[in-house]
mmCIF file of C-alpha atoms in Angstrom:
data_model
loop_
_atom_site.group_PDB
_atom_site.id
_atom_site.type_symbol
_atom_site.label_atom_id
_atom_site.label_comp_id
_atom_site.label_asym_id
_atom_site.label_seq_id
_atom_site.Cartn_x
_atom_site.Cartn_y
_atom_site.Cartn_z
ATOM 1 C CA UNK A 1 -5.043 -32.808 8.382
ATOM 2 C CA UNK A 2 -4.756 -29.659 10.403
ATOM 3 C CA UNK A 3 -7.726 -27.867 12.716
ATOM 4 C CA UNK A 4 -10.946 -28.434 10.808
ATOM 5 C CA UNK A 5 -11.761 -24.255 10.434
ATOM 6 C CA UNK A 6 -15.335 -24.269 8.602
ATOM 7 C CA UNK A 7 -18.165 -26.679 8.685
ATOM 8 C CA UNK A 8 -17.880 -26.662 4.826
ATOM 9 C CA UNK A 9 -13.923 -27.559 4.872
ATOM 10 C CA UNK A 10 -12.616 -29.557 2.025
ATOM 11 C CA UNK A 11 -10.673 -32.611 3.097
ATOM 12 C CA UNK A 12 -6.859 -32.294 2.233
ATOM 13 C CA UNK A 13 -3.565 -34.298 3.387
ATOM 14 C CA UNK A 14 -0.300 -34.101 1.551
ATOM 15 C CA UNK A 15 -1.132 -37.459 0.242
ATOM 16 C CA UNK A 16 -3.853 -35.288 -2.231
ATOM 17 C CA UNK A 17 -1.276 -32.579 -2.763
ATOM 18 C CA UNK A 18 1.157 -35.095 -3.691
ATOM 19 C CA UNK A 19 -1.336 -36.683 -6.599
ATOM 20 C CA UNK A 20 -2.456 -33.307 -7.632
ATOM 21 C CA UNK A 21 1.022 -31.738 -8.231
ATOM 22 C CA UNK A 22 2.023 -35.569 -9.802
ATOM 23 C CA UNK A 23 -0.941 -35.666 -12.137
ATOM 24 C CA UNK A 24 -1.376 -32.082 -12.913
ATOM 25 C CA UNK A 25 2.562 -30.131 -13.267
ATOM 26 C CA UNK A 26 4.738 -33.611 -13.571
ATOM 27 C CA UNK A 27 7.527 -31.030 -13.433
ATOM 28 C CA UNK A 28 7.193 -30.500 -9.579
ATOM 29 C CA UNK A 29 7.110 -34.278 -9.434
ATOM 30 C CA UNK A 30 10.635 -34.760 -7.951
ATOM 31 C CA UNK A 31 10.289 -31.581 -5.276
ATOM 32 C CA UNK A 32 9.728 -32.888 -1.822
ATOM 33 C CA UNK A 33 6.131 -31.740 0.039
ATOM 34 C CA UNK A 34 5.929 -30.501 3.465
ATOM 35 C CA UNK A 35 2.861 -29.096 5.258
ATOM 36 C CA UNK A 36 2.812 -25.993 7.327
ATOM 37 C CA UNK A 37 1.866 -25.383 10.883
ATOM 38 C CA UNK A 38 1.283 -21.566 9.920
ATOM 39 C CA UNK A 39 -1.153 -22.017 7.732
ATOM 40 C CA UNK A 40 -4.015 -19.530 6.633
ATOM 41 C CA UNK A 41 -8.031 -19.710 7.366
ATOM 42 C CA UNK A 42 -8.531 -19.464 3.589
ATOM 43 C CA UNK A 43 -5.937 -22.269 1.572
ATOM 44 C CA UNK A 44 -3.998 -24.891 3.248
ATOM 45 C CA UNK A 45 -0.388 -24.184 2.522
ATOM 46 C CA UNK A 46 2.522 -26.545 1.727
ATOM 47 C CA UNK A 47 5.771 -26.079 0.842
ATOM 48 C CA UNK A 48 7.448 -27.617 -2.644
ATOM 49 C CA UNK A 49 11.163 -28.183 -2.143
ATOM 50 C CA UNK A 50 13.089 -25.012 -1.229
ATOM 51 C CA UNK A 51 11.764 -22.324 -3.404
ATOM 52 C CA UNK A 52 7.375 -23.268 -3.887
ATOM 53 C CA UNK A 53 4.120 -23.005 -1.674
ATOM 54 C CA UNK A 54 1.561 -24.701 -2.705
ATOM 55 C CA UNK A 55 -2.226 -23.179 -1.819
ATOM 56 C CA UNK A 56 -5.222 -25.366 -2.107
ATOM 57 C CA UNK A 57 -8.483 -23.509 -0.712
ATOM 58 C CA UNK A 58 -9.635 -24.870 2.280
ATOM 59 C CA UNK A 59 -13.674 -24.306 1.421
ATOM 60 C CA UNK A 60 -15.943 -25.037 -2.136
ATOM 61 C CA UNK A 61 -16.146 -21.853 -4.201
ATOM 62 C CA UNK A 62 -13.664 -19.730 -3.334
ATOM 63 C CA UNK A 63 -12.538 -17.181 -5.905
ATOM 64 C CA UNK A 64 -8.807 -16.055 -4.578
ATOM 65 C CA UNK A 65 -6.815 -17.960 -6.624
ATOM 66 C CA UNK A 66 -8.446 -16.961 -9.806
ATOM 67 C CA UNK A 67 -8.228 -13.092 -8.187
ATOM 68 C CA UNK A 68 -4.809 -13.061 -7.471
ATOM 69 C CA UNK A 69 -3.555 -14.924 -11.003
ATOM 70 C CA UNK A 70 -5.162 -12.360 -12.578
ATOM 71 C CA UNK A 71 -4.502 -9.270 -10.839
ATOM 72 C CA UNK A 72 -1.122 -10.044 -9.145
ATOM 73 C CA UNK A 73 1.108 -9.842 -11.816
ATOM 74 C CA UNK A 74 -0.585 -6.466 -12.585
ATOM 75 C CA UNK A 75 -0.171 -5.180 -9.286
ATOM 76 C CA UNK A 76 3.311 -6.482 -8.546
ATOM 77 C CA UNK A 77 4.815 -4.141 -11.061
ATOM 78 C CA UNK A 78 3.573 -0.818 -9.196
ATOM 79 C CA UNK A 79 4.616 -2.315 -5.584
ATOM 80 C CA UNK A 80 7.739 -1.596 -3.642
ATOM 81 C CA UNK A 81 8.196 -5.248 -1.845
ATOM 82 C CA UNK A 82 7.687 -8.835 -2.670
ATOM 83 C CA UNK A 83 4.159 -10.407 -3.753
ATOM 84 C CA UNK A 84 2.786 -14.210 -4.029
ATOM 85 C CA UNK A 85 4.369 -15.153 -7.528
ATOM 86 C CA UNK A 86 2.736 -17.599 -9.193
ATOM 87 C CA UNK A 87 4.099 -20.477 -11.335
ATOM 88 C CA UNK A 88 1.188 -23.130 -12.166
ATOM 89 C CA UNK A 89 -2.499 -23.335 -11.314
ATOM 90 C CA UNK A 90 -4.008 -25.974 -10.665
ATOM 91 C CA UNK A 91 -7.160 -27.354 -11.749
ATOM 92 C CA UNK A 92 -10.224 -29.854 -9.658
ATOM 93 C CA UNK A 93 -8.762 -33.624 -9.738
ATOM 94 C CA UNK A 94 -8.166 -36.251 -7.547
ATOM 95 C CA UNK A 95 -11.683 -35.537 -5.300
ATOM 96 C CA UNK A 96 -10.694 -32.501 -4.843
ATOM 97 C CA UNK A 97 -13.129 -29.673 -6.239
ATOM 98 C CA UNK A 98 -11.398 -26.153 -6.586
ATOM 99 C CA UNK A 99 -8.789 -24.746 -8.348
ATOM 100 C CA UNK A 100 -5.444 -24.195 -6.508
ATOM 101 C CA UNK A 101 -1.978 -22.923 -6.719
ATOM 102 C CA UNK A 102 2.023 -22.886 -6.925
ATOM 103 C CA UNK A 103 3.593 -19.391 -6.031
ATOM 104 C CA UNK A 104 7.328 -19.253 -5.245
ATOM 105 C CA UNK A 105 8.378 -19.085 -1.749
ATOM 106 C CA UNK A 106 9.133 -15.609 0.239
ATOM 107 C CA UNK A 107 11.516 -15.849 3.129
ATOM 108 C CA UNK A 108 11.122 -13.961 5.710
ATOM 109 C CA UNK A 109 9.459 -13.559 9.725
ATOM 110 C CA UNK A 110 6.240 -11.692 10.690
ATOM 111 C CA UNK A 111 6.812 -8.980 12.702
ATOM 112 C CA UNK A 112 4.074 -10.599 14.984
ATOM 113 C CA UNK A 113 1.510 -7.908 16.647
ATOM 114 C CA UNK A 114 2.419 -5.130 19.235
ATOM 115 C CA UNK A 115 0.551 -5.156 22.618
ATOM 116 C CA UNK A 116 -0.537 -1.488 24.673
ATOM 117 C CA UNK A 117 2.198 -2.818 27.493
ATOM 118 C CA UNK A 118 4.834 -2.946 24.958
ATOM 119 C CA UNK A 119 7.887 -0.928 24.837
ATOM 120 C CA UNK A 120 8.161 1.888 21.986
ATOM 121 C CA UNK A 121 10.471 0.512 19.404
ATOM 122 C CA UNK A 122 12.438 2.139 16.303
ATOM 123 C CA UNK A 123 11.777 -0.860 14.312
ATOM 124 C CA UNK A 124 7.671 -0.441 14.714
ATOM 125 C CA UNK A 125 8.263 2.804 13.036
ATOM 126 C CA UNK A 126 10.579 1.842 10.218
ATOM 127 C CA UNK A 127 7.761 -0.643 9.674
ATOM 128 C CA UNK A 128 5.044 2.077 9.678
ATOM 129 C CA UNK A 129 7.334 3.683 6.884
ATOM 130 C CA UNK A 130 7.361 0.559 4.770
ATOM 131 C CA UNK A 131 3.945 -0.300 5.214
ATOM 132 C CA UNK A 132 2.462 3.200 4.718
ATOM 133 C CA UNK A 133 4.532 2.699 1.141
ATOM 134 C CA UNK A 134 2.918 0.170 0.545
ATOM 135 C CA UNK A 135 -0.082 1.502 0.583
ATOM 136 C CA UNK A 136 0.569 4.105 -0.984
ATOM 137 C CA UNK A 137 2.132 2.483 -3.918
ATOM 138 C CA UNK A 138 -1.187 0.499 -4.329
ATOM 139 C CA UNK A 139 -3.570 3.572 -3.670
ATOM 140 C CA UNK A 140 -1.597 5.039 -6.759
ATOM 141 C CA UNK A 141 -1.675 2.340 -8.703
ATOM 142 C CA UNK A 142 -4.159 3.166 -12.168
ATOM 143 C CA UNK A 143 -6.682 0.121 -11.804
ATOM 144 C CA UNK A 144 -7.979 -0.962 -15.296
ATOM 145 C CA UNK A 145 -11.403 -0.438 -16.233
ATOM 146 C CA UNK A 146 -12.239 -3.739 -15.630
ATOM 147 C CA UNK A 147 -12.156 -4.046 -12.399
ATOM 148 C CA UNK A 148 -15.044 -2.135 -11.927
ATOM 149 C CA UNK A 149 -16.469 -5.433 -13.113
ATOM 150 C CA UNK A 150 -15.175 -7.744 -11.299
ATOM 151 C CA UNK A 151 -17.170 -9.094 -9.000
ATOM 152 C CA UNK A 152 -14.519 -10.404 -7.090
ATOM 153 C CA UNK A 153 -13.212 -7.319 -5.878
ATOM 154 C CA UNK A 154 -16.073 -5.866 -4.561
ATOM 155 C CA UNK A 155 -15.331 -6.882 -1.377
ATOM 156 C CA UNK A 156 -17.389 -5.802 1.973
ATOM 157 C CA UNK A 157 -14.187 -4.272 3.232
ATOM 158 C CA UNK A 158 -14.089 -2.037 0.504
ATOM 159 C CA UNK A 159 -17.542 -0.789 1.504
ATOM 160 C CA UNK A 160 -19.028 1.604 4.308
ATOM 161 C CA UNK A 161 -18.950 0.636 7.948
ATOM 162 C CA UNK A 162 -22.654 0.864 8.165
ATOM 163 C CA UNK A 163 -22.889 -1.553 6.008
ATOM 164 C CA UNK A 164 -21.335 -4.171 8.049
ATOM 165 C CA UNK A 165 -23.226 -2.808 11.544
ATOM 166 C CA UNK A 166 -25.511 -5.512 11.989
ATOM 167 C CA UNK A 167 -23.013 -8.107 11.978
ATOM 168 C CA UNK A 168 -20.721 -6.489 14.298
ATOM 169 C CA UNK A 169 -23.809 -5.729 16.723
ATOM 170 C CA UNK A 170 -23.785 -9.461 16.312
ATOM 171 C CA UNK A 171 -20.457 -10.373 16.892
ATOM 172 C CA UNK A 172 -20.314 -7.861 20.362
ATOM 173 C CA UNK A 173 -23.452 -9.770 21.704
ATOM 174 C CA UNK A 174 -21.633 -13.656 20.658
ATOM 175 C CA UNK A 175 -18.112 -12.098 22.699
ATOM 176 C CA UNK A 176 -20.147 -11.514 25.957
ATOM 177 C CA UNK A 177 -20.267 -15.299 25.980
ATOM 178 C CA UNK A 178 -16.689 -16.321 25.718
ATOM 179 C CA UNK A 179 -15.671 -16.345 29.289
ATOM 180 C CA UNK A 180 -11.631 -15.958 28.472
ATOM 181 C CA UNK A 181 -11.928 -12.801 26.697
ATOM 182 C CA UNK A 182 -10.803 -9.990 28.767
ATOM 183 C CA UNK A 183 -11.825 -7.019 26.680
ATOM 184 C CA UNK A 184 -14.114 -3.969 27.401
ATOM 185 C CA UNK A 185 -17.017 -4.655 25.040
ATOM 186 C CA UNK A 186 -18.822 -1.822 26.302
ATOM 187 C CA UNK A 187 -16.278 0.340 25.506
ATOM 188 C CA UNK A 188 -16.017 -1.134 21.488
ATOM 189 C CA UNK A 189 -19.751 -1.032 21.256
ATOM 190 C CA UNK A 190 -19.992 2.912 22.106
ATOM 191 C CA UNK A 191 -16.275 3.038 19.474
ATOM 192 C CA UNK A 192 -18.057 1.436 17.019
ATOM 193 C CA UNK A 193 -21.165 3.411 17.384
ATOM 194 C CA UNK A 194 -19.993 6.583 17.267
ATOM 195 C CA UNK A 195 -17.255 5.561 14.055
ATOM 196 C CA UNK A 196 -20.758 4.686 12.105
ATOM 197 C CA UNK A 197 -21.907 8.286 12.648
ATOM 198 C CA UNK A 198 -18.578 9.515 11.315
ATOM 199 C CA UNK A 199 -19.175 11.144 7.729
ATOM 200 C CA UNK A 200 -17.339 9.321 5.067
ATOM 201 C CA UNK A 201 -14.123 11.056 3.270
ATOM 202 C CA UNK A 202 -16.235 13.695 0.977
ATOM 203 C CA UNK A 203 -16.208 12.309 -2.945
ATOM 204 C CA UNK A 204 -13.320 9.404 -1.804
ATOM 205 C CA UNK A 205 -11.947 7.920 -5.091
ATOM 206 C CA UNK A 206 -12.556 4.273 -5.651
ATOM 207 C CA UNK A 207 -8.525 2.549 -4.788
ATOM 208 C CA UNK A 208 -7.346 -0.386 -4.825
ATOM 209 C CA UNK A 209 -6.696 -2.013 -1.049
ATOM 210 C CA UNK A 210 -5.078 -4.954 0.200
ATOM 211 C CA UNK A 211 -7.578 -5.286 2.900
ATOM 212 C CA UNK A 212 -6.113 -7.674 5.408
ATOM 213 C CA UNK A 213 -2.574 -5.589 6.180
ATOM 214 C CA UNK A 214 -2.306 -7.774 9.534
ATOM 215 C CA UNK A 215 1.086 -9.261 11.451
ATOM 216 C CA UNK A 216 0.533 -12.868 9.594
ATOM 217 C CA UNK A 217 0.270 -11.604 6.080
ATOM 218 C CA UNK A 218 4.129 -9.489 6.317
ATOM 219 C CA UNK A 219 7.620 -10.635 5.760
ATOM 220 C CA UNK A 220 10.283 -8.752 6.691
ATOM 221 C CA UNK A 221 14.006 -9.426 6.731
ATOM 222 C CA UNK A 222 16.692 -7.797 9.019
ATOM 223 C CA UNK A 223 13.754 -5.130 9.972
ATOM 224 C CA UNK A 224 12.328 -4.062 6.630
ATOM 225 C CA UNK A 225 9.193 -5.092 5.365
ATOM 226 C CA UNK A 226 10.093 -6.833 2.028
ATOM 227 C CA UNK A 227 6.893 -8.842 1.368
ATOM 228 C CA UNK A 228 2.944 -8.868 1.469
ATOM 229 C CA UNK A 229 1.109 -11.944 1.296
ATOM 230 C CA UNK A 230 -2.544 -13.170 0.982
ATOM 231 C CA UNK A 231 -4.366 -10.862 -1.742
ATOM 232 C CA UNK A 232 -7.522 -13.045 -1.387
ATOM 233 C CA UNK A 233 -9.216 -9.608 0.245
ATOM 234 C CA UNK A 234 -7.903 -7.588 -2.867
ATOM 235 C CA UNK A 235 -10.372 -4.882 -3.615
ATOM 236 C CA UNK A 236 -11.605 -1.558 -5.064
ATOM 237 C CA UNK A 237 -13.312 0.604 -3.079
ATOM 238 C CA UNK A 238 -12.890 2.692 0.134
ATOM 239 C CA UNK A 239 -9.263 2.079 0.841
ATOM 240 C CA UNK A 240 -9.436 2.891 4.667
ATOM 241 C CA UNK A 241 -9.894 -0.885 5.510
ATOM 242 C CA UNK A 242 -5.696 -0.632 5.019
ATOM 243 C CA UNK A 243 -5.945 1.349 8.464
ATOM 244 C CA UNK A 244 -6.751 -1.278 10.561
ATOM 245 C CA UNK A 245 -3.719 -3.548 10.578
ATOM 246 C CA UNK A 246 -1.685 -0.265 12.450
ATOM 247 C CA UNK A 247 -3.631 -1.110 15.993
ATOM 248 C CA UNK A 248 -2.067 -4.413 15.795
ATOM 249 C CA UNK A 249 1.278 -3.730 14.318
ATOM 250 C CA UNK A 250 2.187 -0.106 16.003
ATOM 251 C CA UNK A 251 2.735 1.400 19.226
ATOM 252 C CA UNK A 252 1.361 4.555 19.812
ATOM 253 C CA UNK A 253 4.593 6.537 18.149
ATOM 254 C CA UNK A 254 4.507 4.395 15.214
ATOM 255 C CA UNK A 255 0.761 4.632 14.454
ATOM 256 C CA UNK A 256 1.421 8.228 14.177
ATOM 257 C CA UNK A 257 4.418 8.260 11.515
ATOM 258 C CA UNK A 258 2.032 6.063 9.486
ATOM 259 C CA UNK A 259 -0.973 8.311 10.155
ATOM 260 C CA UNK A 260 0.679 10.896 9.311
ATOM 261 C CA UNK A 261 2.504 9.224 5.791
ATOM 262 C CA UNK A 262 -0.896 8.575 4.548
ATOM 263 C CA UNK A 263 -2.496 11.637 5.389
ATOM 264 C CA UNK A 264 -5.376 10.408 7.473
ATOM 265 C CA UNK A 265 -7.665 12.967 8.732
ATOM 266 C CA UNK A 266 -9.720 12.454 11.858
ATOM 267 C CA UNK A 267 -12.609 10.806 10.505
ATOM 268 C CA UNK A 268 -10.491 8.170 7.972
ATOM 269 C CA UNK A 269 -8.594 7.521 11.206
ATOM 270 C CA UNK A 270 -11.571 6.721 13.118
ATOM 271 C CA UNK A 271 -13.301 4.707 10.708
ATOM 272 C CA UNK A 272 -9.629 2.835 10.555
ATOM 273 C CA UNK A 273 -10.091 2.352 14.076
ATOM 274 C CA UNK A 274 -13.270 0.977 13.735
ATOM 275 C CA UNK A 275 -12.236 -1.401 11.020
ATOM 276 C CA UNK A 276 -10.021 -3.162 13.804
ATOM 277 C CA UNK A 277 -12.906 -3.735 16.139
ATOM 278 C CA UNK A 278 -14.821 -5.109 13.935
ATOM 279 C CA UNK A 279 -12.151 -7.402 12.319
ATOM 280 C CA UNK A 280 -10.416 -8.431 15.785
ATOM 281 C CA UNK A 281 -14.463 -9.356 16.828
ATOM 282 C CA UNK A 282 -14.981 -11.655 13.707
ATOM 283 C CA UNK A 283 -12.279 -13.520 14.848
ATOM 284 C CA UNK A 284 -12.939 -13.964 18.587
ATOM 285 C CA UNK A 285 -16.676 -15.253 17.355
ATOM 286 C CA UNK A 286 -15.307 -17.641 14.457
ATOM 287 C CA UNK A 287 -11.844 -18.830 15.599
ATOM 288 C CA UNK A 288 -11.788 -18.514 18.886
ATOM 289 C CA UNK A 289 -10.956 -22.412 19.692
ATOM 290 C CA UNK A 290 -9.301 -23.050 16.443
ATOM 291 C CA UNK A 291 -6.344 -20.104 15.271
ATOM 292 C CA UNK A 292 -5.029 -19.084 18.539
ATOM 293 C CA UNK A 293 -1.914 -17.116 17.245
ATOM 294 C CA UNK A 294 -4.496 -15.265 15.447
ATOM 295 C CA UNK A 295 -7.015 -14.954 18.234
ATOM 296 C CA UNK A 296 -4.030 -13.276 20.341
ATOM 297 C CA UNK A 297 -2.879 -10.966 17.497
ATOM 298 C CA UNK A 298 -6.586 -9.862 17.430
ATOM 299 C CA UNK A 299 -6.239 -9.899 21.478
ATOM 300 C CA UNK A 300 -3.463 -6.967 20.638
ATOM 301 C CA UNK A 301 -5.468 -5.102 18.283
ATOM 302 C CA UNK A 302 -8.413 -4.432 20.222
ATOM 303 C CA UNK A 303 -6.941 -3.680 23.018
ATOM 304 C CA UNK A 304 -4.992 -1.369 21.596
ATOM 305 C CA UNK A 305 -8.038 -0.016 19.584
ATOM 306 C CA UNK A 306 -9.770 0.490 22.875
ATOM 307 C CA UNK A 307 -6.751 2.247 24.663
ATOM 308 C CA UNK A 308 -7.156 4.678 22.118
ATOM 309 C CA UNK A 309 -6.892 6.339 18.587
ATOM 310 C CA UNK A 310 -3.608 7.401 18.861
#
């Protein structure tokens, strides 16, 4: 078993995979099981012979997999890259309590996250292109009346950042104590503060967002973005949570062609901004010890979110 990430972790080894994909879809029975190092804070990941992932949920409850089976397939029509297919759910068996997952495997490398010391680079702003398609391809997309109902995509990172002030006053105060991280938290607290005062885009339409547009969740192949994984933040609300992910992916010249594709104005930009404090400080405070690749793309995005809003 990998890192133990929450104190409410579910227990699972590929000898569990192995019974649940054996007992549950025989027809995978043959396909040879591997676990992955990079694997998520949300589902423990395995790969099924050369073409599968397997996703299991790593804590009780969780409502992903039933989110993405039934929005994905919606979505994936609309979108100009690659998207989690998936081929069999799985159901609670074998100890193991939650519902999980076959998708069929994307190839493809992160692009990994940009630092402020880096170099300007033409294929940062190809990738600012693709992403900002993305996202606009979703924004565009005509959600269903149902999703207004559905509970499971009323995310917080769909809401207002005063909404989520208290916990990132919480957060700032929990980072003072980590002695290895070399960040101006004085600076982020007066960011933050001021981005809460910022008025929100007058009469914004409720979109659909990905919510977690960050270095680990991209695939790209011979520098084009041709996939987006991990929809388990999938929402419908206030779409500027898709802003956050360019402080960690961009250099300054790139964070501008995508500012400018989606048509951010000051304030959206801001509140974008914001968004990447307040994500990057979440993950010093919870997984600090325990996902360093992710701790030191978060290291990127701050700092670069503190450098400035360019």
């Amino acid at each position: 078993m990998t890192n133990r990430l929450h104190d409410n972790e579910i227990p699972i080894d590929g000898d569990l995979v192995r019974q649940l994909i054996d007992t549950q879809l025989p027809q995978y029975r043959s396909q040879p099981l591997q676990a992955l190092d990079a694997t998520g804070s949300t589902n423990r990941l395995f790969r099924l012979g050369p073409d599968l992932l397997v996703r299991l949920p790593r804590q009780p409850d969780g409502k992903s997999i039933d989110k993405e089976d039934r929005w994905l397939p919606i979505l994936a029509q609309h979108l100009p890259v690659s998207v989690p297919e998936i081929v069999g759910i799985g159901e609670p068996g074998c100890g193991y309590t939650e519902r999980w997952s076959i998708t069929r495997w994307l190839d493809g490398q992160s692009p990994g996250a940009c630092r402020p010391e880096d170099s300007v680079s033409a294929e940062r702003s190809t990738l600012a292109n693709d992403l900002a398609d993305f996202i606009l391809a979703l924004r565009e997309t005509d959600c269903p009346e149902s999703t207004t109902s559905d509970p499971t995509l009323d995310g917080y990172r769909g809401h207002t950042l005063i909404e989520y002030d208290d916990q990132t006053l919480i957060n700032i105060q929990e980072c003072r104590s980590i002695t290895d991280l070399d960040i101006d938290l004085d600076a982020a607290s007066r960011i933050w503060n001021e981005a809460i005062e910022l008025p929100a885009t007058p009469e914004a339409p409720l979109r659909c967002y990905h919510g977690d547009l960050v270095s680990e969740n991209l695939l790209m192949v011979d520098n084009r973005l041709t996939a987006v994984l991990d929809f388990g933040e999938l929402g419908v609300g206030d779409s500027t949570i898709d802003l956050h992910g360019a402080w960690e992916l961009f250099d300054k010249e790139a964070r501008q062609i995508f500012r400018t594709r989606l048509e951010a104005d000051e304030s959206e930009w801001l509140r974008g901004r914001a968004w990447a404090l307040a994500i990057s400080l979440s993950t010093f405070t919870y997984y600090w010890n325990t996902m360093p690749r992710r701790r030191e793309d978060r290291l990127a995005m701050v700092r670069n979110a503190i450098a400035g809003k360019e």
